[in-house]
mmCIF file of C-alpha atoms in Angstrom:
data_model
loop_
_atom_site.group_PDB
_atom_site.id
_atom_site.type_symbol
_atom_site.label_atom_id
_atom_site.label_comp_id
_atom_site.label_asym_id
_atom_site.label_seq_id
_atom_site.Cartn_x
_atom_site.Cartn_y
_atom_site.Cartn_z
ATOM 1 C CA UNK A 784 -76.707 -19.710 -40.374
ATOM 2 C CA UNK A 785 -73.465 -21.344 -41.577
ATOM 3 C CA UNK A 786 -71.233 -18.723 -43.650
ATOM 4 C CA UNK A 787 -68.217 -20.416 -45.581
ATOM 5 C CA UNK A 788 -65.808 -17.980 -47.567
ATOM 6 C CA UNK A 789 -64.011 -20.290 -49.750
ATOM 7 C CA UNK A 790 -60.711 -17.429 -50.912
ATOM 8 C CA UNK A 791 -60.640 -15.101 -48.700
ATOM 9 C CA UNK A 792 -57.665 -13.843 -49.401
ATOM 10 C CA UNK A 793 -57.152 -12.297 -52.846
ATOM 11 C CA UNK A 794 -59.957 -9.802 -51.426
ATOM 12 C CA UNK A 795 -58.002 -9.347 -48.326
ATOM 13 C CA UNK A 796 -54.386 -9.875 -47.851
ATOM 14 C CA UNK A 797 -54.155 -6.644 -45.857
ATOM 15 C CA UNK A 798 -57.101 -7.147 -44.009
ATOM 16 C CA UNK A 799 -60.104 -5.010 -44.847
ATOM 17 C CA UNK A 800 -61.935 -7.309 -42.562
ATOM 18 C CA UNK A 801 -64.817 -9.385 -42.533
ATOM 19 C CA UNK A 802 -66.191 -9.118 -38.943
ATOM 20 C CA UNK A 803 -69.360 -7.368 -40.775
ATOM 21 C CA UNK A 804 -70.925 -10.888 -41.937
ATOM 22 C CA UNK A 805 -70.349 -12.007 -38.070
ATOM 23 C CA UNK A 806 -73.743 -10.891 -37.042
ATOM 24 C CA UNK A 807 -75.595 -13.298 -39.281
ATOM 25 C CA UNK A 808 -74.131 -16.578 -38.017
ATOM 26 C CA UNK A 809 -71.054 -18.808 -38.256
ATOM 27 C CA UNK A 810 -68.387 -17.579 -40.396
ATOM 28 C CA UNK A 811 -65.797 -20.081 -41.544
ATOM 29 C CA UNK A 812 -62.773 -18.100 -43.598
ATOM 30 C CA UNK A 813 -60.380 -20.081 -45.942
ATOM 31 C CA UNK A 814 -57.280 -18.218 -47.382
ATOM 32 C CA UNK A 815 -58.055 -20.359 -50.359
ATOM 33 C CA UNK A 816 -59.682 -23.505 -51.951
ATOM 34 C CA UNK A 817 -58.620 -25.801 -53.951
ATOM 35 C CA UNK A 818 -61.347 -27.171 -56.348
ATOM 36 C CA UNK A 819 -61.431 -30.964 -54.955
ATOM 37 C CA UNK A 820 -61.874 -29.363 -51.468
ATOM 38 C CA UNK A 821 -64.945 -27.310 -52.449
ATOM 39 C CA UNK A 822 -67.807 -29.498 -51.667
ATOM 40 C CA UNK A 823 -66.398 -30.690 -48.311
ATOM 41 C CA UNK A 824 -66.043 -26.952 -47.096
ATOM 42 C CA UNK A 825 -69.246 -26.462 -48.319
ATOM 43 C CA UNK A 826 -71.082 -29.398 -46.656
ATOM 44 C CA UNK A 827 -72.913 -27.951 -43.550
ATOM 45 C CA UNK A 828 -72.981 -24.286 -45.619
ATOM 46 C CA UNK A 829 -76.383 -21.996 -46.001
ATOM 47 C CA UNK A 830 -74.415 -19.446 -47.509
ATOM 48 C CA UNK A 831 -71.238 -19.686 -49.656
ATOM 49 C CA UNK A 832 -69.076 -16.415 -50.698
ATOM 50 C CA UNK A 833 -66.692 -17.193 -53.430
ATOM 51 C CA UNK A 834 -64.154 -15.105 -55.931
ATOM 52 C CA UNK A 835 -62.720 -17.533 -57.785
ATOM 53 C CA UNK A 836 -63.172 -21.088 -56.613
ATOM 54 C CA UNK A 837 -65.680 -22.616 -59.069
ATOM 55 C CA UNK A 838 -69.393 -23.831 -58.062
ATOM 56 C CA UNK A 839 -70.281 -25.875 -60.841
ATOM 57 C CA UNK A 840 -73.482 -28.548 -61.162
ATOM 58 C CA UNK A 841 -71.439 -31.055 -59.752
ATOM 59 C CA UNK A 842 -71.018 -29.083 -56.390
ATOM 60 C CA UNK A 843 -74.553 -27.859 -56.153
ATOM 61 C CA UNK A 844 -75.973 -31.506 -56.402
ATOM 62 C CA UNK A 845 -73.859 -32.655 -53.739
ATOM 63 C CA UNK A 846 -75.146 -29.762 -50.727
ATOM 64 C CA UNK A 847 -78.352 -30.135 -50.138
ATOM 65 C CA UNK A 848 -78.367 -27.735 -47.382
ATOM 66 C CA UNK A 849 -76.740 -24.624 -49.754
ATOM 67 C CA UNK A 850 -79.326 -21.545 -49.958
ATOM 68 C CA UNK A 851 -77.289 -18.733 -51.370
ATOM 69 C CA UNK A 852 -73.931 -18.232 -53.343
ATOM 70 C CA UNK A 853 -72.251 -14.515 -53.104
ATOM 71 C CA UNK A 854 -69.778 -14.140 -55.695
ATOM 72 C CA UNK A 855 -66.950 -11.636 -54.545
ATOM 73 C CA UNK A 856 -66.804 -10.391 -58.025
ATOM 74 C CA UNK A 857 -68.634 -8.517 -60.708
ATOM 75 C CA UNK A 858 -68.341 -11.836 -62.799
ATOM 76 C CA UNK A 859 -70.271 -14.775 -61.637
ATOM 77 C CA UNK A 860 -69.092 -17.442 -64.510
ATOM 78 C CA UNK A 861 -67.396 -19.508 -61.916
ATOM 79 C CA UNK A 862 -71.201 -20.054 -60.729
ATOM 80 C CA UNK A 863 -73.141 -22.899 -62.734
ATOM 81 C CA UNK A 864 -76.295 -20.280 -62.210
ATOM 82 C CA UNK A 865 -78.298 -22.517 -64.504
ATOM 83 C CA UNK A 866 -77.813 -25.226 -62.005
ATOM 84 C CA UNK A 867 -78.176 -22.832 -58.727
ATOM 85 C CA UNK A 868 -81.736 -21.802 -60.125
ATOM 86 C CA UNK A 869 -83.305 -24.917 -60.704
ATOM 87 C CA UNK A 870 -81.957 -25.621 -57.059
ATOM 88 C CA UNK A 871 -83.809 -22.086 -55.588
ATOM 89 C CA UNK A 872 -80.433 -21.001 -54.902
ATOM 90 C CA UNK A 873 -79.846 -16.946 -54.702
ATOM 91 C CA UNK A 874 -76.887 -16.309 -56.483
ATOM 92 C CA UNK A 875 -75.391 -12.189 -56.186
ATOM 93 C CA UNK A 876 -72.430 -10.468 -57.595
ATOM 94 C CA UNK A 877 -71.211 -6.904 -56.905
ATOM 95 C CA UNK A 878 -71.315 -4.714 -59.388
ATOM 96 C CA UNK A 879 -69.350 -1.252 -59.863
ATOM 97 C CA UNK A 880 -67.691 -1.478 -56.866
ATOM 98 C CA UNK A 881 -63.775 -0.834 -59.056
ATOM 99 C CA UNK A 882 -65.077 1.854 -61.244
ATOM 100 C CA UNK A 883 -62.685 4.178 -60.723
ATOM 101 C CA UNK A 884 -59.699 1.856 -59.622
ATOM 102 C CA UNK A 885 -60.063 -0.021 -62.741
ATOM 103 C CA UNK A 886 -60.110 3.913 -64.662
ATOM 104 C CA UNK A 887 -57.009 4.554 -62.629
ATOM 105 C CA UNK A 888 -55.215 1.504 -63.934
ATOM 106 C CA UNK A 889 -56.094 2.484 -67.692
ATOM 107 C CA UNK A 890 -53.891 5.908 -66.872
ATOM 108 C CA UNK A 891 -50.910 4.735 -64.818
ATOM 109 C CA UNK A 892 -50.435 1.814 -67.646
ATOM 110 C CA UNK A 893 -51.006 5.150 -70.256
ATOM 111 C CA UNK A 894 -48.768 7.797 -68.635
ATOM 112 C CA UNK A 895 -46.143 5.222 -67.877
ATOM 113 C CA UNK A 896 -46.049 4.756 -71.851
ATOM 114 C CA UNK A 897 -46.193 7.883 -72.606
ATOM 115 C CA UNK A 898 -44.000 9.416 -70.468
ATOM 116 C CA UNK A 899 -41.505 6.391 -69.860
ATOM 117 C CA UNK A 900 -41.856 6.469 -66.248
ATOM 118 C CA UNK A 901 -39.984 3.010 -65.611
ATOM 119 C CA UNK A 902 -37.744 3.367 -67.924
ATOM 120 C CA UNK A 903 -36.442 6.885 -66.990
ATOM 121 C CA UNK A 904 -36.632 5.824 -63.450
ATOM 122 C CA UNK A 905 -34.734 2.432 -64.103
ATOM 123 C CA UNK A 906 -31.878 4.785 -65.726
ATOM 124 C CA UNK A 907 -31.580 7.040 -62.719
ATOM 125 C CA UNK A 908 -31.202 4.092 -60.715
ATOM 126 C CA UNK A 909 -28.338 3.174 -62.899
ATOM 127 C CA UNK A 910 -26.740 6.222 -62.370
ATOM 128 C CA UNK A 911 -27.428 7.726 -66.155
ATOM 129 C CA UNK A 912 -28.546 10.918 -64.646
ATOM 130 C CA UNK A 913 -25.516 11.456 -62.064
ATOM 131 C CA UNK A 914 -23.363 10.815 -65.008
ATOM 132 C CA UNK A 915 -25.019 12.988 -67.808
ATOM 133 C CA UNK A 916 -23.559 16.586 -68.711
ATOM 134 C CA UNK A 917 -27.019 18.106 -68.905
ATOM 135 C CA UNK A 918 -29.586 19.019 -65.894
ATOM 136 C CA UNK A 919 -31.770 16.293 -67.639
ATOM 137 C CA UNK A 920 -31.798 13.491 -70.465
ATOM 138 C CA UNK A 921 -34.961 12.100 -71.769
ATOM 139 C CA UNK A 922 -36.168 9.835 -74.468
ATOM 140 C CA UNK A 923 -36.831 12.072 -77.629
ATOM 141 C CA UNK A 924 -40.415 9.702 -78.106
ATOM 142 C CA UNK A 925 -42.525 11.148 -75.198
ATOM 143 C CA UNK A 926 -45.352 11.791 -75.945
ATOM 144 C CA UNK A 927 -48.400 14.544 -74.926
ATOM 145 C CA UNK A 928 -51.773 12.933 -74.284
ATOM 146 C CA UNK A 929 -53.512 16.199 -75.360
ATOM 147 C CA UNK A 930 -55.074 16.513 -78.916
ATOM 148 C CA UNK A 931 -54.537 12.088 -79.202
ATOM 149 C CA UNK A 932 -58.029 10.452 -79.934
ATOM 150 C CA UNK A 933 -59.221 8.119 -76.957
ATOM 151 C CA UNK A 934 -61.113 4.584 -78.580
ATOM 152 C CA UNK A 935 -63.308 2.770 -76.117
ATOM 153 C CA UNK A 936 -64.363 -0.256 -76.839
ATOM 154 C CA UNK A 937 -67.794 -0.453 -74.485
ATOM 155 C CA UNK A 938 -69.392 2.437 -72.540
ATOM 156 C CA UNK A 939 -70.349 0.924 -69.088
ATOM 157 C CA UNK A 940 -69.830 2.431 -65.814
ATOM 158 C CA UNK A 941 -65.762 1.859 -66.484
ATOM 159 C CA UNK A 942 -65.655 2.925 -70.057
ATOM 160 C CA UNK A 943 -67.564 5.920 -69.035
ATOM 161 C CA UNK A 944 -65.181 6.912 -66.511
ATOM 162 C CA UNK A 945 -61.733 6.457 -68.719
ATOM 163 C CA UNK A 946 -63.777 8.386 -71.525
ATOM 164 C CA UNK A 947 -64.331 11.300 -69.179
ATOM 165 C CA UNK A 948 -60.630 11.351 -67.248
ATOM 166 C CA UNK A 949 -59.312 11.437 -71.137
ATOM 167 C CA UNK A 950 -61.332 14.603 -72.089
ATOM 168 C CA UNK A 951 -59.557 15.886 -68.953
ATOM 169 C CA UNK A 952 -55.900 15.218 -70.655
ATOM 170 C CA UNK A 953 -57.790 16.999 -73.608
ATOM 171 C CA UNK A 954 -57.820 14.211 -75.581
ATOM 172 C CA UNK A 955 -60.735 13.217 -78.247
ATOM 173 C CA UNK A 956 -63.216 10.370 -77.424
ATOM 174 C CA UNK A 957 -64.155 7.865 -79.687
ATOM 175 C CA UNK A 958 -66.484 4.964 -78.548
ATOM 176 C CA UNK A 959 -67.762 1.595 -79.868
ATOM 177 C CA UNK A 960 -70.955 1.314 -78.229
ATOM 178 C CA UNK A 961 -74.847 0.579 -78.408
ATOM 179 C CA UNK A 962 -75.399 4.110 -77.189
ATOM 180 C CA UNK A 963 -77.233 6.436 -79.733
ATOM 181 C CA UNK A 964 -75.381 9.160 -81.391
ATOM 182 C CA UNK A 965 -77.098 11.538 -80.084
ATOM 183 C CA UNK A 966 -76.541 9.734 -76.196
ATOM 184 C CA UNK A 967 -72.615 9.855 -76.898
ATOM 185 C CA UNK A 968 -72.622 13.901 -78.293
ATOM 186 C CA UNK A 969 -73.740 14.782 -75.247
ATOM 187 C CA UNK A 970 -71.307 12.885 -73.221
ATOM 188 C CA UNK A 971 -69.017 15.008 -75.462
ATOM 189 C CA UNK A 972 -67.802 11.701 -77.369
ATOM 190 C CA UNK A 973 -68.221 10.385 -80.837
ATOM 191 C CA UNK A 974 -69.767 7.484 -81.993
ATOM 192 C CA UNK A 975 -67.801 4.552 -83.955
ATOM 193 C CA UNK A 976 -69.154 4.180 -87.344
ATOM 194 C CA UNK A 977 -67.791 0.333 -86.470
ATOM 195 C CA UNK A 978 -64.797 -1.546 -85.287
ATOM 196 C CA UNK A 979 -62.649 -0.773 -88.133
ATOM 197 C CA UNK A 980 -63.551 2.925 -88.101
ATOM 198 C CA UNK A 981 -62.646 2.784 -84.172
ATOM 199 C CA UNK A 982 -58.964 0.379 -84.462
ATOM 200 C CA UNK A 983 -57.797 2.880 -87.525
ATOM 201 C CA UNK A 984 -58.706 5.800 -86.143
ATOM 202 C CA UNK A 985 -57.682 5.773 -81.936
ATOM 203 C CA UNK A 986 -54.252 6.851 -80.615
ATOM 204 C CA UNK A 987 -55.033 4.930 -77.820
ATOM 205 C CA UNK A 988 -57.799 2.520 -77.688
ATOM 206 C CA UNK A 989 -59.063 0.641 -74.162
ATOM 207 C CA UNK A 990 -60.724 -2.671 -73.656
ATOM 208 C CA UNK A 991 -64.341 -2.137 -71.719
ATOM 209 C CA UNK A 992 -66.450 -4.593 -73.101
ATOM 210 C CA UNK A 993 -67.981 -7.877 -71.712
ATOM 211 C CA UNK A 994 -65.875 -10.861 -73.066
ATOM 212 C CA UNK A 995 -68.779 -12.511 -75.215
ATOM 213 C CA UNK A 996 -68.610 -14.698 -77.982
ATOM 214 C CA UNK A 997 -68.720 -11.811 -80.783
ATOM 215 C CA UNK A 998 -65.724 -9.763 -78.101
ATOM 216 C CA UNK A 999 -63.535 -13.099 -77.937
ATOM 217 C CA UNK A 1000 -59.999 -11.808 -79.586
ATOM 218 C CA UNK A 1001 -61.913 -8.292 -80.667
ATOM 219 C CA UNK A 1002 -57.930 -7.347 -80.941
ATOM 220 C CA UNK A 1003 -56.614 -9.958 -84.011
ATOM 221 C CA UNK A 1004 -54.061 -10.066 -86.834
ATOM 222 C CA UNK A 1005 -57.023 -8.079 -88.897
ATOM 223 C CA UNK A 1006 -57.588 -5.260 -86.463
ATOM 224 C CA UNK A 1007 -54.442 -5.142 -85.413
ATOM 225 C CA UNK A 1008 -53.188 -4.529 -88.616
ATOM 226 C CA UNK A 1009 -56.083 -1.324 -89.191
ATOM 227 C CA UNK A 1010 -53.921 0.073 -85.808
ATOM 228 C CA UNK A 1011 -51.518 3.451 -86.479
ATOM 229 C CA UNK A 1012 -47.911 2.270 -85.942
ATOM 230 C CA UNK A 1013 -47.854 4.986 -83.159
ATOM 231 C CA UNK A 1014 -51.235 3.186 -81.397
ATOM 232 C CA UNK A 1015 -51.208 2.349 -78.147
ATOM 233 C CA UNK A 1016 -53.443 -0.697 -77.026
ATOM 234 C CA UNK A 1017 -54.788 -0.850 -72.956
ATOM 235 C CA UNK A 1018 -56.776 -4.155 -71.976
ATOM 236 C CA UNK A 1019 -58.329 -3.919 -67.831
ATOM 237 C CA UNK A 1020 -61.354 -5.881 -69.085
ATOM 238 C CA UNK A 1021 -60.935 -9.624 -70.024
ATOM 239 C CA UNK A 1022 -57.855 -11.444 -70.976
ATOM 240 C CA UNK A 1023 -59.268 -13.012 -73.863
ATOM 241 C CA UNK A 1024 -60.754 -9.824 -75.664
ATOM 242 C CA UNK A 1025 -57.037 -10.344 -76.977
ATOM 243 C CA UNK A 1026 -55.301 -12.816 -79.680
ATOM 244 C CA UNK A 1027 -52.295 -12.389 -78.193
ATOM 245 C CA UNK A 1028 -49.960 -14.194 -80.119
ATOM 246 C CA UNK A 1029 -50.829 -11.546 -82.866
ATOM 247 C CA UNK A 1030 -50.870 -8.846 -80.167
ATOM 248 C CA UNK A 1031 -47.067 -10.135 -79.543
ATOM 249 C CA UNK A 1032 -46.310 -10.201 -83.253
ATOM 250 C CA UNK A 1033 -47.443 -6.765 -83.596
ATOM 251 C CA UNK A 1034 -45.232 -5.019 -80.679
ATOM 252 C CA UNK A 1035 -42.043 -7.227 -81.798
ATOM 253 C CA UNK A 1036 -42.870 -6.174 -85.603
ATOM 254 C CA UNK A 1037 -43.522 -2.463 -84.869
ATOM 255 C CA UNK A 1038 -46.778 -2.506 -86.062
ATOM 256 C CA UNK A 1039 -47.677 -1.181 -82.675
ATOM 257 C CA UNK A 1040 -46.501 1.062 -80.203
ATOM 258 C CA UNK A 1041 -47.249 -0.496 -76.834
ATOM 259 C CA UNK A 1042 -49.510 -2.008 -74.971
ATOM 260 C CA UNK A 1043 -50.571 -2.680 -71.408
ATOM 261 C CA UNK A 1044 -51.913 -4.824 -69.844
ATOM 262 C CA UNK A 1045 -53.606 -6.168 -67.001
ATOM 263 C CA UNK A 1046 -55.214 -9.184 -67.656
ATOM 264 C CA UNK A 1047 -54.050 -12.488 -69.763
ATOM 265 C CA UNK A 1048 -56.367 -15.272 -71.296
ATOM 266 C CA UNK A 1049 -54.178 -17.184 -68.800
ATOM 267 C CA UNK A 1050 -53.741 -16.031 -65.255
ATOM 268 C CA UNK A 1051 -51.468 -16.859 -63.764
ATOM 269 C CA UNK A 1052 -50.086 -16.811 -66.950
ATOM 270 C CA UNK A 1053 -48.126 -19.860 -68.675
ATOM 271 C CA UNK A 1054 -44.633 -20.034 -69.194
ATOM 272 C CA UNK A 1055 -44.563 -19.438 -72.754
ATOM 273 C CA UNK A 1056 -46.942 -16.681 -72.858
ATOM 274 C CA UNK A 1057 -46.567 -14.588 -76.192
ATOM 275 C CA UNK A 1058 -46.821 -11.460 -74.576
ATOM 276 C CA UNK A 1059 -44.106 -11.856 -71.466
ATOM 277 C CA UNK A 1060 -40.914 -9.923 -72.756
ATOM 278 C CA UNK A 1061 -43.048 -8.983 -76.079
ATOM 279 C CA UNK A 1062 -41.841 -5.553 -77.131
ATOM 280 C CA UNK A 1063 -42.761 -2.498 -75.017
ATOM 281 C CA UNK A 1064 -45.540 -4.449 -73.773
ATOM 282 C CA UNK A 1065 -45.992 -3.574 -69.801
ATOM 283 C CA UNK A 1066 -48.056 -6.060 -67.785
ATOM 284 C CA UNK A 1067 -49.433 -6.239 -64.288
ATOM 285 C CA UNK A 1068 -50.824 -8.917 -62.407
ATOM 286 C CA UNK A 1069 -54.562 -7.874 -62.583
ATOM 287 C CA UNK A 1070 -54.110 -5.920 -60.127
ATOM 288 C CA UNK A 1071 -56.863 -2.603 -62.072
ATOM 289 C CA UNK A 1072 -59.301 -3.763 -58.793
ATOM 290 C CA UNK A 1073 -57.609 -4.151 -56.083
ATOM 291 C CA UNK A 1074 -56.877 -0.581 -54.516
ATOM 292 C CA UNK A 1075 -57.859 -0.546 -50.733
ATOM 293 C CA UNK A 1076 -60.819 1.500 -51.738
ATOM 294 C CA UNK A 1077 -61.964 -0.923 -54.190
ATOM 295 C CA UNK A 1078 -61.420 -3.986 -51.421
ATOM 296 C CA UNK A 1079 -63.446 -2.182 -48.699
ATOM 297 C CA UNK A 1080 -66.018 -1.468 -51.244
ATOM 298 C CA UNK A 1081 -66.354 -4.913 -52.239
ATOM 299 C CA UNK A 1082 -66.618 -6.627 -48.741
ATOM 300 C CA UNK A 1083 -68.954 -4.222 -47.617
ATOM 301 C CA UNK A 1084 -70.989 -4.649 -50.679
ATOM 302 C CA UNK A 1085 -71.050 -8.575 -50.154
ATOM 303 C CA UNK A 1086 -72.026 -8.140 -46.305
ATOM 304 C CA UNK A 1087 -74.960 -6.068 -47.811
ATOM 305 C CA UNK A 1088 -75.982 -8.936 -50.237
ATOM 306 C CA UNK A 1089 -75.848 -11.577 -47.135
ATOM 307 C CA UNK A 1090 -77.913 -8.714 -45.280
ATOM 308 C CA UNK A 1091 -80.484 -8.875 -48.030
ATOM 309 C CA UNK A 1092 -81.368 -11.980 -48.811
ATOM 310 C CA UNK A 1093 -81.486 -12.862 -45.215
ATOM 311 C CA UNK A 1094 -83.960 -10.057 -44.899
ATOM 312 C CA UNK A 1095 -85.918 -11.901 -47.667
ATOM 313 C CA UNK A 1096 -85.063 -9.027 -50.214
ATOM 314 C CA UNK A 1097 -82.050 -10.341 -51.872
ATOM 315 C CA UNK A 1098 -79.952 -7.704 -53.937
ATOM 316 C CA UNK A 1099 -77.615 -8.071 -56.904
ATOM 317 C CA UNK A 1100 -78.586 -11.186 -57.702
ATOM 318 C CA UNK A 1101 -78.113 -12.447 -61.243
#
């Protein structure tokens, strides 16, 4: 069995390892791929594992010999699955395996905004503290999480998880979701009577939702504008959920608080990106997934899926 991970190494700098798939045949691991290098790679391959390198039509008409595709994601649109079925292909993803990393990322981005974290820490650094005539100095706008109302925007296995760590900071939960009323009260949140209902009325509201046609820029000029001028936005789901131009205009204006953010319609992003130096808007490098924990799960998850469908009882597969 030929094994060919095409970007190996966004899953692995630090090396989780991948001496699991060993056992079922010759592995061949690339760092990375680039796209007019795929099918050659792929050529003598049974199984291909990929993140982000893209296996279009194209590819899958030109290797004959390709039986399975493993994405090393939860999202398989880099996967022309259309084309892989008609082919008998298995393709698999890994779902759930960042729950909680991803939930993680929603509260550093949160506390750091409401509590200033890098900024206080940046002033300390520049020697405001040794120099002030007080045991402390602080920014008068902190802000308490407790009592603040919590929008979600999608109630999977992520949005489930922020909703419950924010009823932890004693915060209200408010939730845009296909769940029944009656589902959400006893989850101990409160249903959306619809989007404008959930943009006017959250403190905070968080991005959870599958990036769909009806999701594509869910945060505009019009909902932005229902938005408290103390809201704060958080996006860990899909870049694009997000007009950010009008995201941009509505940090520099004021009409919004803050935001962060850790993904970008464009990533990497592009050098004139609205939203790099856009008012108190704090961005990481999609980096909600990528804990150690989160890693380790994956790999091990993707072994598991090679394990299956060379069983004959294929897993995950979409």
């Amino acid at each position: 069995m030929q094994i060919v991970i095409l970007d190996a190494h966004v899953t692995s700098p630090d090396n989780p390892g991948w001496d699991g798939l060993k056992q079922y045949g010759h592995v061949e691991i690339y760092d990375r791929t680039a796209p007019q290098d795929t099918v050659h790679r792929l050529r003598d391959a049974d199984i291909a594992l990929t993140n982000k390198v893209c296996i279009g039509a194209d590819e899958i008409a030109q290797l004959p010999k390709l039986r399975y595709i493993g994405v090393i994601a939860t999202g398989y649109n880099v996967v022309d699955t259309d084309a892989a079925h008609r082919r008998g292909i298995v393709v698999t993803n890994v779902p759930a395996y960042s729950t909680m990393s991803v939930a993680q990322c929603v509260f550093a981005h949160l506390l750091n905004i409401t509590n200033q974290v890098e900024q206080h820490s940046q002033l300390v650094n520049l020697g405001e503290w040794e120099s002030c005539s007080d045991f402390c100095f602080f920014s008068p706008t902190l802000q308490e999480l407790d009592g603040l109302t919590m929008g979600i925007v999608g109630l999977g296995c992520i949005g489930t998880a922020v909703a419950r760590i924010a009823a932890s900071f004693g915060m209200h939960v408010l939730a845009l979701s296909s769940k029944s009323q009656e589902q959400l009260r006893a989850m101990g949140i409160s249903k959306a009577r619809d989007i404008d209902h959930l943009f006017s009325t959250s403190d905070v509201l968080s991005l959870h939702c599958p990036l769909t046609p009806d999701t594509h820029h869910i945060v505009n000029a019009r909902t932005l504008a229902l938005m408290k001028p103390t809201a704060i936005l958080i996006n860990t789901g899909r870049g694009p959920l997000v007009d950010e131009q009008a995201l941009a205009d509505a940090l520099n204006s004021g009409q919004i608080h803050a935001a962060g953010l850790d993904v970008l319609a464009q990533e990497p992003p592009i050098d004139n990106s609205p939203l790099i130096g856009a008012t108190n808007c704090h961005i990481t490098p999609h980096t909600a997934w990528a804990t150690r924990a989160a890693r380790r799960r994956l790999i091990d998850t993707v072994v598991d899926n090679v394990r299956a469908f060379i069983a004959g009882k294929p897993r995950n597969v979409v």
